[in-house]
PDB file of C-alpha atoms in Angstrom:
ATOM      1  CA  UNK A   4       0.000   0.000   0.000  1.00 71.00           C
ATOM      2  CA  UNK A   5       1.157   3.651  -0.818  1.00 85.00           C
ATOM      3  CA  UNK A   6       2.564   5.490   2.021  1.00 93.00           C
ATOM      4  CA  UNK A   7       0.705   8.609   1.454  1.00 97.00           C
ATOM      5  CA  UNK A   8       2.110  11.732   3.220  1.00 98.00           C
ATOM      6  CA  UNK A   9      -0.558  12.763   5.851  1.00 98.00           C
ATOM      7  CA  UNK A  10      -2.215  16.405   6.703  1.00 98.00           C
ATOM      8  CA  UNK A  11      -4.356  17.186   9.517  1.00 98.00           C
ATOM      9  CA  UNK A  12      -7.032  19.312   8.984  1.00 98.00           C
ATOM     10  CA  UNK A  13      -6.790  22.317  11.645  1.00 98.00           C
ATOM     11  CA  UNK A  14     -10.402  22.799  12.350  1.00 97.00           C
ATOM     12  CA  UNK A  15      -9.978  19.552  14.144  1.00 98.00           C
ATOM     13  CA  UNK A  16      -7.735  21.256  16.699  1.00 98.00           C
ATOM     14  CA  UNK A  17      -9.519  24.966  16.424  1.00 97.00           C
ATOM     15  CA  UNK A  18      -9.167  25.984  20.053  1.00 97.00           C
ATOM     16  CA  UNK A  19      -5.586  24.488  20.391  1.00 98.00           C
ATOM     17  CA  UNK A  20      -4.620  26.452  16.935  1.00 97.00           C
ATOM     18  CA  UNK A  21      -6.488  29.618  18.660  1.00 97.00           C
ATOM     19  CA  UNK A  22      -4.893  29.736  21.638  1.00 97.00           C
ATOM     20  CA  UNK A  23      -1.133  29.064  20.158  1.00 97.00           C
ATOM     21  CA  UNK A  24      -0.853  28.778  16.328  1.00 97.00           C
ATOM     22  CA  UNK A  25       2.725  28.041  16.046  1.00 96.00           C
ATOM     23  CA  UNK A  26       2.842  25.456  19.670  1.00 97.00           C
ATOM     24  CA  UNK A  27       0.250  23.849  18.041  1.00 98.00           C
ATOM     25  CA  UNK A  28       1.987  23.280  14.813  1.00 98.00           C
ATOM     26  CA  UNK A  29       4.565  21.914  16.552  1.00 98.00           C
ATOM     27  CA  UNK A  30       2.539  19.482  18.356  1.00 98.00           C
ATOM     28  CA  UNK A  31       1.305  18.434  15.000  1.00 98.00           C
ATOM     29  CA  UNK A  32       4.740  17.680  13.642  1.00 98.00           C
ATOM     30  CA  UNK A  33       6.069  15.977  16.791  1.00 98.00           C
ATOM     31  CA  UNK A  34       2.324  13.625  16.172  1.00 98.00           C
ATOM     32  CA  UNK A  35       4.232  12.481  12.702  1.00 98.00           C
ATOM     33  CA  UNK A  36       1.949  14.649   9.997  1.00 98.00           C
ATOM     34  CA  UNK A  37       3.517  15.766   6.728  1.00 98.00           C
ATOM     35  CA  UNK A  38       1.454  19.024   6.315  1.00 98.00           C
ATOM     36  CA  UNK A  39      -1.663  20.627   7.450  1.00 98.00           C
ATOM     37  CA  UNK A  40      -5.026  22.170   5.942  1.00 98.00           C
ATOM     38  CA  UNK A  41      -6.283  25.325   7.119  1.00 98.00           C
ATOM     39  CA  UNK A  42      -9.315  27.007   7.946  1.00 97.00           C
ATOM     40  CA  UNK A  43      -8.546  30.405   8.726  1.00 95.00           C
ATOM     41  CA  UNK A  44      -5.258  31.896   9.759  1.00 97.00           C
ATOM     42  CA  UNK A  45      -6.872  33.173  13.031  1.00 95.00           C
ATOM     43  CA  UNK A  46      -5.334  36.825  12.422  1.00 94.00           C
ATOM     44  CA  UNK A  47      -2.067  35.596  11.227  1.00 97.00           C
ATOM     45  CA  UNK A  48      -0.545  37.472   7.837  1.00 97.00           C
ATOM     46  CA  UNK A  49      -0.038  34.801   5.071  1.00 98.00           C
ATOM     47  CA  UNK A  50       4.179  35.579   5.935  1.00 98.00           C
ATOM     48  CA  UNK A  51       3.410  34.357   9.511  1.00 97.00           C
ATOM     49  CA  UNK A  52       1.725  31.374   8.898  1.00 98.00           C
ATOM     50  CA  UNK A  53       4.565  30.207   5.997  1.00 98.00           C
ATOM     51  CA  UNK A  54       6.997  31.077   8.637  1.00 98.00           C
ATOM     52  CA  UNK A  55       5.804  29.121  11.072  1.00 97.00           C
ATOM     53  CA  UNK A  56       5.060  25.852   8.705  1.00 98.00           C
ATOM     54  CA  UNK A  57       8.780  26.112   7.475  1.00 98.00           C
ATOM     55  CA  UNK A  58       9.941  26.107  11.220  1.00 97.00           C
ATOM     56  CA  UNK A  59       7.974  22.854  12.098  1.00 97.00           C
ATOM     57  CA  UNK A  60       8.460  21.207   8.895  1.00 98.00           C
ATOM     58  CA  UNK A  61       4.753  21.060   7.531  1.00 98.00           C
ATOM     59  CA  UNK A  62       3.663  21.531   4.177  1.00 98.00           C
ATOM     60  CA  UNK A  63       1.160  23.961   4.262  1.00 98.00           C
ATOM     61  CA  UNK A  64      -0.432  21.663   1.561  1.00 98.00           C
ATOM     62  CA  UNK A  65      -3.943  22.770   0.962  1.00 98.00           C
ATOM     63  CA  UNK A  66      -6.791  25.228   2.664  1.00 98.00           C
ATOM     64  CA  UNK A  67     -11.026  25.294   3.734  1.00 98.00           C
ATOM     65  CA  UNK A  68     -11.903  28.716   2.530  1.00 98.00           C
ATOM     66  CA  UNK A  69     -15.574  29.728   2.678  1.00 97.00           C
ATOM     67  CA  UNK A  70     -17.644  30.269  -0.744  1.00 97.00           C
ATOM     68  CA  UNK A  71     -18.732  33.847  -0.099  1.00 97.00           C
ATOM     69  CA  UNK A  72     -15.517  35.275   1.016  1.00 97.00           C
ATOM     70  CA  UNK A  73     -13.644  33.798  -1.717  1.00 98.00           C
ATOM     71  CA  UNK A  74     -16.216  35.090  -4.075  1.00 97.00           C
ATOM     72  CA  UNK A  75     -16.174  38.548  -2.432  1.00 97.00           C
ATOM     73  CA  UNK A  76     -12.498  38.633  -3.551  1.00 97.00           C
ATOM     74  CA  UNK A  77     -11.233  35.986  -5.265  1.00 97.00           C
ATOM     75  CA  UNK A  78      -7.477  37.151  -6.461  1.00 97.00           C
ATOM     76  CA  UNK A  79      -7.203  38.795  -3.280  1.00 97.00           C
ATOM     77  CA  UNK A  80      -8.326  35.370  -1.026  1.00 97.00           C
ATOM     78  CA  UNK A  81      -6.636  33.136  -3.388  1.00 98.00           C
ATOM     79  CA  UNK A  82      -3.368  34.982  -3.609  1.00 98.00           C
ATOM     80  CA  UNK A  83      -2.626  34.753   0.162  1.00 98.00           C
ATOM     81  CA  UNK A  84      -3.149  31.166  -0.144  1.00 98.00           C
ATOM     82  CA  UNK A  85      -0.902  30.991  -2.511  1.00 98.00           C
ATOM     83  CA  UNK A  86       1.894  33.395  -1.045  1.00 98.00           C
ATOM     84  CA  UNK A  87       1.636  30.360   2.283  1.00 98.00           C
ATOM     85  CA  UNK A  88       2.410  28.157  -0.452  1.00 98.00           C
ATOM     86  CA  UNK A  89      -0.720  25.875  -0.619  1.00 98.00           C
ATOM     87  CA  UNK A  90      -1.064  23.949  -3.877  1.00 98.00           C
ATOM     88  CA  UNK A  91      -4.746  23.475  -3.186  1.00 98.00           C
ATOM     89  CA  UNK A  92      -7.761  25.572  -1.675  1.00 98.00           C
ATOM     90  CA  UNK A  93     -11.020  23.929  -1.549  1.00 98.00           C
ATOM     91  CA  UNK A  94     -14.732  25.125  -1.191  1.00 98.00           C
ATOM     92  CA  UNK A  95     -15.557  23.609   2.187  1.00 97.00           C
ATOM     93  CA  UNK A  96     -19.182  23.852   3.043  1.00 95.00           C
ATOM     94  CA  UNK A  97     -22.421  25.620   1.183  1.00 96.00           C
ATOM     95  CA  UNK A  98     -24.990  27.286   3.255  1.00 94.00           C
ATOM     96  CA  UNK A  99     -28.387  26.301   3.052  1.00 93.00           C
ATOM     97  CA  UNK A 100     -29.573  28.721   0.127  1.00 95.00           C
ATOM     98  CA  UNK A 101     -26.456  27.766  -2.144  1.00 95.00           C
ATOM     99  CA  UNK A 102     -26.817  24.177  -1.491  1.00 95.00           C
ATOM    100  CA  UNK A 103     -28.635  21.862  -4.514  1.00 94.00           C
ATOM    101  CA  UNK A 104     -32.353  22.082  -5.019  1.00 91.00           C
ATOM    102  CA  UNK A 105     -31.866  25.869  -3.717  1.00 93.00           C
ATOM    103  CA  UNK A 106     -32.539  28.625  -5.770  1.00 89.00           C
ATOM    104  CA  UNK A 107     -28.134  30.152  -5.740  1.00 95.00           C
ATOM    105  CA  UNK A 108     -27.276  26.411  -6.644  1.00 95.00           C
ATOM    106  CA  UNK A 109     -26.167  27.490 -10.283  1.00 95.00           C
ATOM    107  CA  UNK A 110     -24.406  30.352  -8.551  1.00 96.00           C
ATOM    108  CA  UNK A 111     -21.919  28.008  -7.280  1.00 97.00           C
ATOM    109  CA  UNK A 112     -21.234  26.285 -10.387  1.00 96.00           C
ATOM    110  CA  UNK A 113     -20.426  29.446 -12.201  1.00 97.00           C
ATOM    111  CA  UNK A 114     -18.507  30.581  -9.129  1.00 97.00           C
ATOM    112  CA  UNK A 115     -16.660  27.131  -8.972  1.00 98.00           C
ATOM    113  CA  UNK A 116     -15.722  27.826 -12.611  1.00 98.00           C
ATOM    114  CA  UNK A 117     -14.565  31.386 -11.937  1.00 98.00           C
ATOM    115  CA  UNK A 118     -12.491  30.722  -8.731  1.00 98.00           C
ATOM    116  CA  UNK A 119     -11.086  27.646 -10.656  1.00 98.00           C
ATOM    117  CA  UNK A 120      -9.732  29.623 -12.957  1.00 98.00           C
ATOM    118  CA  UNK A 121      -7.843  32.119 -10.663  1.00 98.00           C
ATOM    119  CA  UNK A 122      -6.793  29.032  -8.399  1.00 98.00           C
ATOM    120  CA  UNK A 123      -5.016  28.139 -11.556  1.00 98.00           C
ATOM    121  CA  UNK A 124      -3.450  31.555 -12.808  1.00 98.00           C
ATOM    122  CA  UNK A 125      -1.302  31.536  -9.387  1.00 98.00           C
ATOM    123  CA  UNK A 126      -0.225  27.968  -9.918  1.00 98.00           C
ATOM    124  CA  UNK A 127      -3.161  26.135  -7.372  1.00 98.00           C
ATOM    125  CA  UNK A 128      -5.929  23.789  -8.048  1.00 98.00           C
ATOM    126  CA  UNK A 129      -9.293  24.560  -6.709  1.00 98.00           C
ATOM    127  CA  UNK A 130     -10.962  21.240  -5.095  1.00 98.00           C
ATOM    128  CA  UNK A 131     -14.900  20.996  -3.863  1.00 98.00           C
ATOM    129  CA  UNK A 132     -15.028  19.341  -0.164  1.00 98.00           C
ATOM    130  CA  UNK A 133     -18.549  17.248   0.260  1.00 97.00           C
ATOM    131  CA  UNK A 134     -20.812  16.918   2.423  1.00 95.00           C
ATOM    132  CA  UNK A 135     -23.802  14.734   2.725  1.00 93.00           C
ATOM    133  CA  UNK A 136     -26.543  16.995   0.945  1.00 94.00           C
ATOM    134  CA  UNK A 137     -24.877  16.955  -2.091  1.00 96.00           C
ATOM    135  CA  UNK A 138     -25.901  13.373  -2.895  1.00 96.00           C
ATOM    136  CA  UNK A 139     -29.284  14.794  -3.575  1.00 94.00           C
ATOM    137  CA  UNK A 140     -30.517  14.197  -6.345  1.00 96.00           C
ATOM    138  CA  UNK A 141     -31.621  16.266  -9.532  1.00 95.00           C
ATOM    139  CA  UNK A 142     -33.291  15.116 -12.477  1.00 94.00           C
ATOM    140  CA  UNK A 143     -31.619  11.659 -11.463  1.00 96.00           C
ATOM    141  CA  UNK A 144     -28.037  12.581 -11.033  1.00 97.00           C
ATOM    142  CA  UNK A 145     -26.410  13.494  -7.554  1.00 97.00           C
ATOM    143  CA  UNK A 146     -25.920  17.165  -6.896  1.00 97.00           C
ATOM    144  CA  UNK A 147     -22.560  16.338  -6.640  1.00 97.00           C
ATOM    145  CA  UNK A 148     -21.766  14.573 -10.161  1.00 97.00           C
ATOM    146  CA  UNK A 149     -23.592  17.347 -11.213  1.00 97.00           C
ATOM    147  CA  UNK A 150     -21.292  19.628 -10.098  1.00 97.00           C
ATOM    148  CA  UNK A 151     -17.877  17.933 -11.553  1.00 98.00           C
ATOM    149  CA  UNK A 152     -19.739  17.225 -14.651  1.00 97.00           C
ATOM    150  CA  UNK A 153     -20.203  20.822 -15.490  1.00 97.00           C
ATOM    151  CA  UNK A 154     -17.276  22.213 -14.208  1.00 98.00           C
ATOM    152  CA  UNK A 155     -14.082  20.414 -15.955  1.00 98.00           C
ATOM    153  CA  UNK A 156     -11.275  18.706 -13.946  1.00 98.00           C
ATOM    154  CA  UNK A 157      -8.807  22.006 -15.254  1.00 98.00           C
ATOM    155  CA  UNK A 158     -10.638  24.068 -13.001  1.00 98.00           C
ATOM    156  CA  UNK A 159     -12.351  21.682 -10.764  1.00 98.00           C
ATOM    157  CA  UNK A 160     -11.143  18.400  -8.785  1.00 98.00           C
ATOM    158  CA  UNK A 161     -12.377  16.871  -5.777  1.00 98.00           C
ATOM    159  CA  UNK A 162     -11.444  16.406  -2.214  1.00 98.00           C
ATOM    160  CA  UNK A 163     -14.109  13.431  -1.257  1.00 98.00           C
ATOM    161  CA  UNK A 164     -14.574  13.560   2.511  1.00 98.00           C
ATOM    162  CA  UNK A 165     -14.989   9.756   3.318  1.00 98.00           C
ATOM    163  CA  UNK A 166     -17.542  10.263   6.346  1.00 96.00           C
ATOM    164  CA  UNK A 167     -19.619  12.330   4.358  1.00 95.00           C
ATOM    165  CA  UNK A 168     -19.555  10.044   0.917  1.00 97.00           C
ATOM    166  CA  UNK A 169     -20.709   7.000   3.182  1.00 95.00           C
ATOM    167  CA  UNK A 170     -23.834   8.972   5.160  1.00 93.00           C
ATOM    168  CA  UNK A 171     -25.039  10.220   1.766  1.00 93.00           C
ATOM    169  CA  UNK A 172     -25.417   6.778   1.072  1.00 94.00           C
ATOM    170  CA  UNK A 173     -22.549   5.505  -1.128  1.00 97.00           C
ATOM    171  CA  UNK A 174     -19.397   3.718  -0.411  1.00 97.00           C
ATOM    172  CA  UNK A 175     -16.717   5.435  -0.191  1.00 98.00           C
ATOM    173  CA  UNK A 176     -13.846   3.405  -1.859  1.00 98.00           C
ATOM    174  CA  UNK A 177     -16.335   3.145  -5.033  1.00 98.00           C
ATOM    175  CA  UNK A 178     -16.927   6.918  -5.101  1.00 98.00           C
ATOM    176  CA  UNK A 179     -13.266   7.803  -5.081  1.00 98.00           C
ATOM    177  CA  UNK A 180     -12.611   5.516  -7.625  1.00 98.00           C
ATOM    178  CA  UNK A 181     -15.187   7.088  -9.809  1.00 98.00           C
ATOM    179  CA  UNK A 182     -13.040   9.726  -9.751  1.00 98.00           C
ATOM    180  CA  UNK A 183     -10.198   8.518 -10.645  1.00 98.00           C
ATOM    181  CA  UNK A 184      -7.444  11.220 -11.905  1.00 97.00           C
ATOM    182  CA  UNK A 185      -9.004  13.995 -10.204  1.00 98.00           C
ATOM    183  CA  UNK A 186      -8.812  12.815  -6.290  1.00 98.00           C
ATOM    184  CA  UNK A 187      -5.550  14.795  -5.344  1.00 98.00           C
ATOM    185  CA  UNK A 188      -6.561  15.190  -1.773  1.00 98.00           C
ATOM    186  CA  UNK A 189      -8.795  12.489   0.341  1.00 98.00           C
ATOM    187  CA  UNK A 190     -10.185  13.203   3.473  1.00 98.00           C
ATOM    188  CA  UNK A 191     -10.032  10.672   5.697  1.00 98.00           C
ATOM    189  CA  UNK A 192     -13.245  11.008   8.424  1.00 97.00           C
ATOM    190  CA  UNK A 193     -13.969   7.813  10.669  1.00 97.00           C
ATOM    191  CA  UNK A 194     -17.704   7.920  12.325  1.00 95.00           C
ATOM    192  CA  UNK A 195     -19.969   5.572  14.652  1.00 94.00           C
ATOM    193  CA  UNK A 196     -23.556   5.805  15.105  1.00 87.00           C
ATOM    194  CA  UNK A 197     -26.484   6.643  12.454  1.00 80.00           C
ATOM    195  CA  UNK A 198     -27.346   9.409  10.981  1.00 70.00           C
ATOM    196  CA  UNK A 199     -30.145  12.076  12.284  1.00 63.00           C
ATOM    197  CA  UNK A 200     -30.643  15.016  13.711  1.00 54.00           C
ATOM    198  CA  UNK A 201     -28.946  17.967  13.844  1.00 57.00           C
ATOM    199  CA  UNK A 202     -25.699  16.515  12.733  1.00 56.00           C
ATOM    200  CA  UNK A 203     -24.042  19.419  11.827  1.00 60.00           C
ATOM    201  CA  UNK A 204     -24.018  20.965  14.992  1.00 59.00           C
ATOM    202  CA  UNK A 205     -21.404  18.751  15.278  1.00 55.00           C
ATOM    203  CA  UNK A 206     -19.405  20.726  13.199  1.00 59.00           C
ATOM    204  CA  UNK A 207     -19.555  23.951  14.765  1.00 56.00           C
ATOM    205  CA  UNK A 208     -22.109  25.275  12.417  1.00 57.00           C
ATOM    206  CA  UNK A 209     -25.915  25.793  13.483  1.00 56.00           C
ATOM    207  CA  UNK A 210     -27.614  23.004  11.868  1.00 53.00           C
ATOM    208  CA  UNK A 211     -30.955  23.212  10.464  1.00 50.00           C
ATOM    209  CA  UNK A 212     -32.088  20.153   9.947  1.00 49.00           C
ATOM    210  CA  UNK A 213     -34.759  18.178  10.874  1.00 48.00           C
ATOM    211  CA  UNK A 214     -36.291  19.266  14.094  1.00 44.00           C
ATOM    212  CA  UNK A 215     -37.999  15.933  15.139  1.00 41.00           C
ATOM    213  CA  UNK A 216     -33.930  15.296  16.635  1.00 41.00           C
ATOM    214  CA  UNK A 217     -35.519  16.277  20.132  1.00 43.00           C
ATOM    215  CA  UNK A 218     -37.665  13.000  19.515  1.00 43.00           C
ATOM    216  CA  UNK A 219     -35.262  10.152  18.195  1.00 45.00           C
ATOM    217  CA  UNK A 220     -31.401  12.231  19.268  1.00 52.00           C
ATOM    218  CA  UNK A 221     -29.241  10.902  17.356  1.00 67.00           C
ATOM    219  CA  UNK A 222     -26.680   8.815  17.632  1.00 83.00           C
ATOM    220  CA  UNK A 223     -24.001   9.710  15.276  1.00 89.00           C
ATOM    221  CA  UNK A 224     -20.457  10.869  16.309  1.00 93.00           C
ATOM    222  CA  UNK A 225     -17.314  11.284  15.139  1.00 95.00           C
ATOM    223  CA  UNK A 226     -14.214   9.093  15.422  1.00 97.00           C
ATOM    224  CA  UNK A 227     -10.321   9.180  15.178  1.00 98.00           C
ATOM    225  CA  UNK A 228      -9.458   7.603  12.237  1.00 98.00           C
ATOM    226  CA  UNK A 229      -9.753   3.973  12.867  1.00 97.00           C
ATOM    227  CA  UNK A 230     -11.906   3.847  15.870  1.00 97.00           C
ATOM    228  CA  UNK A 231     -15.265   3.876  13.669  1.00 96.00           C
ATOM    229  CA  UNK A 232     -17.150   1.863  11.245  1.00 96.00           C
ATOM    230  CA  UNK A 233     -15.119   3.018   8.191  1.00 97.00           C
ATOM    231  CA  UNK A 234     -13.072   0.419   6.002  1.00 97.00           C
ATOM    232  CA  UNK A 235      -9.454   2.617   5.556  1.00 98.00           C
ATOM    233  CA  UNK A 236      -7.328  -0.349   3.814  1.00 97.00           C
ATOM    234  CA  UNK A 237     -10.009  -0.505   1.392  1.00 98.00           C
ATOM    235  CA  UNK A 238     -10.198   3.319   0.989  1.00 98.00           C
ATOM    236  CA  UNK A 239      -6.355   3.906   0.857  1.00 98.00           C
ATOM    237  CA  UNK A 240      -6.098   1.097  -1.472  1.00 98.00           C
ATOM    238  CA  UNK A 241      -8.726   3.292  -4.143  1.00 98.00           C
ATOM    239  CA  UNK A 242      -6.885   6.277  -3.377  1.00 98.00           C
ATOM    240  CA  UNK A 243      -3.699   5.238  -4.458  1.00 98.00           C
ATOM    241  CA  UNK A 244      -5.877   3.326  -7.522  1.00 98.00           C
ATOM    242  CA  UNK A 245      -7.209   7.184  -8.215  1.00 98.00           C
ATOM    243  CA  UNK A 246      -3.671   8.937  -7.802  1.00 98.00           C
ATOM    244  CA  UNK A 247      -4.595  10.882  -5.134  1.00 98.00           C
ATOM    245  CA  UNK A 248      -1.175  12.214  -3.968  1.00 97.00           C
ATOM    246  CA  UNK A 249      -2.283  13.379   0.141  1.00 98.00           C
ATOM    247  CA  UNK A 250      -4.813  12.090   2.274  1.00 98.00           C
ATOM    248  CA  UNK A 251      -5.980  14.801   5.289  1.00 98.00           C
ATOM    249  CA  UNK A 252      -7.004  13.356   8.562  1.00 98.00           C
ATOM    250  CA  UNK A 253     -10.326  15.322   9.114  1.00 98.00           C
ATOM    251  CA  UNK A 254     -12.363  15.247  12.913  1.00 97.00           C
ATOM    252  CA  UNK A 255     -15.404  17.504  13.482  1.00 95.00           C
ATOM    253  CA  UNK A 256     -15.265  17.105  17.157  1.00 95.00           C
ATOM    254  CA  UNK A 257     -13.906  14.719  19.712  1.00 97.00           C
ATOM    255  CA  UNK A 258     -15.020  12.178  21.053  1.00 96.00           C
ATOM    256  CA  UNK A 259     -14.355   8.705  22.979  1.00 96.00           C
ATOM    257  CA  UNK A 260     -13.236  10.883  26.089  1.00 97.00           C
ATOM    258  CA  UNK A 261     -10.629  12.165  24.218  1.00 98.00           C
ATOM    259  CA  UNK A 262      -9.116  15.613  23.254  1.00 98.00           C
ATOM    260  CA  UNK A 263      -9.152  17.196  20.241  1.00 98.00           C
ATOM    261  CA  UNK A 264      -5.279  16.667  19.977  1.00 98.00           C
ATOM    262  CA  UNK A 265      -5.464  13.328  21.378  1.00 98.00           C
ATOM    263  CA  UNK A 266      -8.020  12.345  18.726  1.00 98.00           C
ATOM    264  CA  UNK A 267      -5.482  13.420  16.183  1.00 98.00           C
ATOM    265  CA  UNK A 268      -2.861  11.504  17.467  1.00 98.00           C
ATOM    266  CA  UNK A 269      -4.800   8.204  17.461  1.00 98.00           C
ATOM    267  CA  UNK A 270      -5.507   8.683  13.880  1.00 98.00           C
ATOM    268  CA  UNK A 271      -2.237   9.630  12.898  1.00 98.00           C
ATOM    269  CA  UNK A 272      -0.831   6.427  14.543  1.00 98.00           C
ATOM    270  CA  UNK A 273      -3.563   3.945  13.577  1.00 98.00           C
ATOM    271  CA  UNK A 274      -2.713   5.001   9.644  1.00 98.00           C
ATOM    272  CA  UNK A 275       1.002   4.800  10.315  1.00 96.00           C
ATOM    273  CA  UNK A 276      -0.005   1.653  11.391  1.00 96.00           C
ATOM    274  CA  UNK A 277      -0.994   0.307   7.914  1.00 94.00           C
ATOM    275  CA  UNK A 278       2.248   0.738   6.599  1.00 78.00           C
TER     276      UNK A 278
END
């Protein structure tokens, strides 16, 4: 099996990252990670933030930025992105009115296209990050198929979070293999549990879903990498298939009774593990 060099997504350790950006990139390093993914750079100028990656060693591979503010200035987002030196930035999460079967849907495709295309003036690749509504479906294709279908792989390639792929319904080796040639980046979620309610609370975002969660909670939570009900030989094994070149550990919020930074540890370790 490849040995794929591993990122951690830093909304997994937000408050750590918060409270001390560079002690916590160090903490990262020390955990055995390659690189890291960002979301945000919690007041830090794009100088800092390279800085501090060269000093611990991590490749400051890829970045979450949110739709709307890289719409509301797309060379100026994108460039400091690329002046960290990230060779990817990814659309993370859609809000409820640009999500499919909403009216601002078609917004994002042309936006996706746009972006795409500025991504790839200053020498980075725009990727989409899924979630579970996107395997809605529209005149009998998923939202998300949709989406790569009408914007091309030059502008567009996908970062298939694993958790998300399998509670939309569809397995998650399979799906990355459908993709084969445009999976750069994997994310690499483990879960327990079923899916309902307000889910995405667990994400630090006010969910609105369905309300009837106070009835039947549910039971759904996230997991270190490995502790869950996901299959990661057989998802590694289609990544390396699709020539997907990093794989980013990727969880929401602890659990188990551990910390966040102890939940990134396990995961680091259990696919170090595999080798």
């Amino acid at each position: 099996m490849k040995q794929f060099p591993i990122a951690l997504q830093l909304y997994s350790v937000r408050d750590d990252v918060e409270k001390d950006f560079g002690g916590t990139l160090a903490k990262v390093k020390a955990m055995g990670y390659d690189g890291v993914e960002f979301a945000g750079l919690y007041g830090h100028s794009p100088a800092e933030v390279k800085a501090l990656c060269e000093q611990n060693g991590l490749n400051p591979i890829s970045a979450h930025v949110p739709y709307l503010d890289m719409m509301a200035d797309p060379s100026g987002v994108l460039a400091d992105y690329a002046a960290i030196g990230c060779r990817y930035v990814a659309i993370p999460y859609l809000t409820e009115e640009y999500r499919p079967g909403a009216a601002k849907f078609d917004e994002v495709i042309a936006g996706a296209r746009k972006l795409g295309e500025i991504a790839k003036e200053l020498g980075m690749t725009l990727l989409y990050h899924n979630h579970d509504f996107e395997f809605q479906k529209l005149g009998g294709v998923y939202a998300l198929d949709i989406l790569y279908r009408e914007v091309p792989p030059t502008l567009l390639q996908t970062e298939l979070d694993t958790c998300w792929v399998s509670v939309g319904g569809e397995d998650p080796a399979a799906y990355i293999r459908k993709y084969s040639g445009r999976s750069p980046v994997v994310h690499l979620k483990d879960y327990a549990g079923q899916k309902g309610g307000k889910m995405y609370d667990l994400i630090g975002i006010e969910d609105d879903g369905d309300d009837s969660a106070a009835e039947a909670p549910s039971t759904f939570e996230f997991r270190p990498v490995g502790k869950g009900v996901q299959d990661f030989p057989s998802i590694l094994a289609a990544a390396e298939e699709a020539g997907a070149e990093w794989v980013v550990v990727e969880q929401d919020a602890p659990s188990m009774g551990l910390t966040p930074l102890e939940c990134a540890r396990a995961s680091v370790d259990y696919l170090k593990s595999l080798r």
